[in-house]
Each structure stands twice: as structure tokens, then as C-alpha cells.
Amino acid sequence: MDSNGDGIGDINGIVQKLDYIKNLGIDVIWLCPIYKSPNDDNGYDISDYRQIMDEFGTIEDFDLMLKEIHKRGMKLLMDLVVNHTSDEHQWFIESRKSKDNIYRDYYIWKEAKDGHEPNNWGASFGGSTWEFDEETQMYYLHCFSKKQPDLNWENPNVRKEVQAIVKWWLDKGIDGFRMDVINMISKNQEFPNGPKPEGKLYGDLSPNVMNGPRIHEYLKELNKNVLSHYDVMTVGETPNVTPEIAEQYVGENREELNMVFQFELMDIDRDFEHLTKKPLDLVDLKKTFTKWQKGLESKGWNSLYWNNHDQPRVVSRFGNDKEYWEKSAKMLATCLHMQQGTPYIYQGEEIGMTNVKFDNLNDYRDISVFNGYKDEVLIKKMKHEDYMEYIYNFSRDNARTPMQWNGENEAGFTTGTPWINVNPNYKSINVENQIEDDNSILNYYKKLIQIRKENDIVVYGNYDLLLEDHQEIYAYTRTLEDKKLIVICNFTKNESVFDFPENINHLKFKTLISNYNREYKSEKQLKLRPYECIVLIN
Ligand code: NOJ
């Protein structure tokens, strides 16, 4: 929400919407980075960790926001982006000046190898991870854009600086951190080439930068020196983790993090080699969810999400954003919210916001769209139309169009010109249309949140998958002592039949929630309509 008409959402805009957020039932707000930044990557390139980005407001605005959040009984998580800084951070400005600058070793500098980059790694936003710097004739490492140089965590001074930043914000009274690509901070110090599949321009950096040799030492140190002295929560963003690896981060006795965001689900329909979307394989999706539910059971705690600022909108992705928009949005929400873990809702998800299709490449804002265009279309000659299709499906800007508050100008987001166009469907999909409508997606989310708060079984119950091989229905149970919850979701627009398992007495159940307002009448067999879901409880 933009409070001052400059087209950019801001802190005071958030304050205006705190009642809305509270009313939805939210306990904790996670803010993407709001620190000072030249905004090469929407704030994930920080030039001063103790200041607020001019466009978003001042530190006084921040203090007021925090007070207002706490006043309403909610909490605030800030984004901690310390794998890299902006190249405009004072440390980097110093670091690049000379080889003997005291900040030189805050970053990762390497000599050229045979006149080329030190290794073959490709950066996440396209191009090489290495940028040659004229001043000292050496390369620096950047796993993301070249304006995001990676910090050198091998240097104890870097770790001390990070600890001081974390302490500074915790002393201000915030309630924890979401830690950006936190499992990338420890790199294989040999910096070997990564595997390079046929047809790719660069090698894969993941095996040598993710879950690296000293990662647990660094996280334990941060925890011991700072986090453990506060009553706060942490969630690490961790690409390339399995439940076994995740346990090392979130295991009860590990003293590292409380939760991680895993990516196995997010990669399920994405063909990284051909940059296309694969049809959803429901059996695979169920397997992945189940692996995580069982994998961390009584060992750690799951984070549950369909969406965030990097992912396409779930109703467009795994649902049907046309004739079954409302039904499929509710079904997807149910499927996720009834699982064990902490559900995260990304702005607009609660009103079923959809992907966007801009005809013109220049209407996009995300750096990865443009860098990807260079690599894929200009160098590798992928067809322009095929690339556009790819970004329609996967661009991060799908998630970043302005929040749709109402059907008026610019969806009520700003009185000015928004920094990125609003989704043209804002006249029908917006908060104002849904807030008074009992049957809306928004009020359905509210009910789901309430159900979790009122039913211990949703929090603590053990999860078990039913109908493992069914191609259309995702059904599972949650069990807590003699209580049982049965969650049944039809992921297709076909009618599909659910048969009660023999070992569960169907006579004992009643409806807890359903997206067709269906009352369960002890049937042994349920005919499910398109995208129908129902949760039963005994
Ligand atoms: C992950 C963040 O979620 C994404 O938005 C960002 O571009 C990268 N990390 C780099 O910070």
C-alpha cells in the first residue's frame, strides 16, 4: 500500500492496513527487505543495514510501525540478507579500492584463471558469477546479480559485523528474521567448476555454495552469540535441501534455526533445462509433501507455503484461474493449511490474486527477467515468444504486481503511477469485493486460520497420506490421540470419487470446512466436484 502517491508501497501504507492483516488472523508479519538499497534486486541488495530505503520511509516510520504491530498483538520478522550486500555498501566500496584495503577480505576476490573467470559457475540471475574489476584487475564473486557481491564468511570480522546487525534489530524489538539464502554463506574454498549440462552456458554453482563445509558452524555461532539471547523466531531460505539436510538446520537440539523454506515443491512443475512448465504430476506433489511431513515429524518443524515474492501465483500455477478460480484457490489453501507446520500467506494470496501477462518485456521489472533474456534469447537464440511464455509461467513479477485493494484506480494501491503495472483483473479480484462476502476466498482463509487456532489436531496431529497413487485426489489424515481429521482435495476439474478407507469408521465424522459448503452425511463414498475439498473431523 502506497501512502504518499509516489507509486511505491511504503511503511506508512503497511500501518494503514494493519487492521486488515490482524482481522485476517495473522500472528506474524514477514517483511521483505526494507533497508537502504539501490534496488537492483528489489531490496535484496543492501547498501546500509541500519537504514530504511528512502522510498519506504524513515526509521521513525519503522519504529511507529513496530509499535502498531505489537499493539495489535502481532509480531514482526525482518529479512536478513547477509549472503551478499549491494556493491554500493561502504564495505564493498572500500574493498574494491585496493588489494590491501582493510575491507578487501570482506568479499571473495580471485585472480583470473588462464585469462578467464576463476571457474565456470553461472549466477542465479544469468551470466557468470564472476565480475572483473578494473581497479585491481581481479574478479569478485556474486551468486546473484553483479551488484550483489558475496560476503566472505570465512572472515571472522564479517561474521562479527553480521552479529552486530542482528543484535541491533533485535534490540529495537523485532521478533525474528527470515534469512535470505542462508545456506549459501559457506562456500567450498577450492572453488572448483560445477557440473555443466549440455547446452548450458555455465556450470551449476549449487554443489559448491549450498550447505557448504562451515555452514553449521556459522549458524551455531550466530545462534549462540546473539539469537539465543532473545525470544524470537527464525526461518531460513534454503534451496537444495532434503528433509534429512533440513533436520540439521532445524532439529530440536541443533540450535541453529526454527524453520527452513524448502524448494522441492516449487521445482515440481518447472523444467529448468528447457525453461518450460511441466504439467502437474499430483502423485509427485503428494510424495514431496509427504516426504517433508514425515521427514520432520517430531524432529523439526515445517514451513508451509505455496507463494512468496519469488514464485508464480498458486491459483494460476496448481489451480485453475479461469472457471474454477474461487473453488481451486480455496482447495489449495485447505490442502496446505491442514498440514503440520507454520503456514505462510503471501500478500494477495488470500484473495486469489493470479499471474499476470504483460505483452511488452519492458513492463517487467525483475532483473532476472532481463538477464535471463540476454542469456536465453540473445545468446542461445531461444524464440522470443517461448521466453515470454516462460516468464508468464514463472516470472517473479507474477507475485509482485500491486496488492488489489479495490476496483478503483490502480486497484487502490496508489494515487500515482505504480512502479509496476497492476494486474488488469483488479476490478473483479480485490479485497473490497471479498471482505463482506461470507463465501469469498478471503473469508475462507480467515476460517482456515481460525480452525488452526481452535483445533490442536491441526497443529500437533500426525500426518498420513491416503490414496498414494491416485492421480486426481490428494487426501490425508491427521491424528492426535483418538481424534482424526480427514482432508480430501480434488486437484482437477473432473469429477472424482473418494472411497473411505476400510480402517476408518466413516460414521463418526462431520464437516469441519468445505469449499462447496457441503455437509457430510456419513457417506462411504464421496463424489467430488471440480476442485472440491472437504475436511472431516470426528
Ligand atoms: C532469495 C530472495 O527471495 C530473492 O528475492 C532474491 O533475489 C535472492 N534471494 C537474492 O537475495
PDB file of C-alpha atoms in Angstrom, residues 1-13 39 53-57 402 410 413-420:
ATOM      1  CA  MET A   1       0.000   0.000   0.000  1.00  0.00           C
ATOM      2  CA  ASP A   2       1.410   3.351  -1.097  1.00  0.00           C
ATOM      3  CA  SER A   3       0.630   6.131   1.384  1.00  0.00           C
ATOM      4  CA  ASN A   4       2.223   9.089  -0.404  1.00  0.00           C
ATOM      5  CA  GLY A   5       1.336   8.697  -4.069  1.00  0.00           C
ATOM      6  CA  ASP A   6       4.845   8.015  -5.387  1.00  0.00           C
ATOM      7  CA  GLY A   7       3.738   4.662  -6.799  1.00  0.00           C
ATOM      8  CA  ILE A   8       5.771   2.584  -4.350  1.00  0.00           C
ATOM      9  CA  GLY A   9       4.356   0.770  -1.352  1.00  0.00           C
ATOM     10  CA  ASP A  10       5.717   2.067   1.950  1.00  0.00           C
ATOM     11  CA  ILE A  11       5.842   1.644   5.714  1.00  0.00           C
ATOM     12  CA  ASN A  12       3.007   4.062   6.415  1.00  0.00           C
ATOM     13  CA  GLY A  13       0.943   2.172   3.861  1.00  0.00           C
ATOM     14  CA  ASN A  39      17.193  -1.630  -5.677  1.00  0.00           C
ATOM     15  CA  MET A  53      15.109   2.631   1.935  1.00  0.00           C
ATOM     16  CA  ASP A  54      14.126   6.243   1.150  1.00  0.00           C
ATOM     17  CA  GLU A  55      11.096   5.180  -0.889  1.00  0.00           C
ATOM     18  CA  PHE A  56       9.720   3.196   2.061  1.00  0.00           C
ATOM     19  CA  GLY A  57      10.027   5.859   4.767  1.00  0.00           C
ATOM     20  CA  PRO A 402       0.435  -4.296  -6.560  1.00  0.00           C
ATOM     21  CA  GLU A 410      -4.644   1.303  -9.762  1.00  0.00           C
ATOM     22  CA  PHE A 413      -2.788   0.727  -4.271  1.00  0.00           C
ATOM     23  CA  THR A 414      -1.613   4.230  -5.161  1.00  0.00           C
ATOM     24  CA  THR A 415      -2.926   7.603  -6.256  1.00  0.00           C
ATOM     25  CA  GLY A 416       0.128   7.901  -8.517  1.00  0.00           C
ATOM     26  CA  THR A 417       1.631   5.636 -11.145  1.00  0.00           C
ATOM     27  CA  PRO A 418       2.586   2.254  -9.696  1.00  0.00           C
ATOM     28  CA  TRP A 419       6.201   1.100 -10.062  1.00  0.00           C
ATOM     29  CA  ILE A 420       4.888  -1.995 -11.822  1.00  0.00           C
TER      30      ILE A 420
END
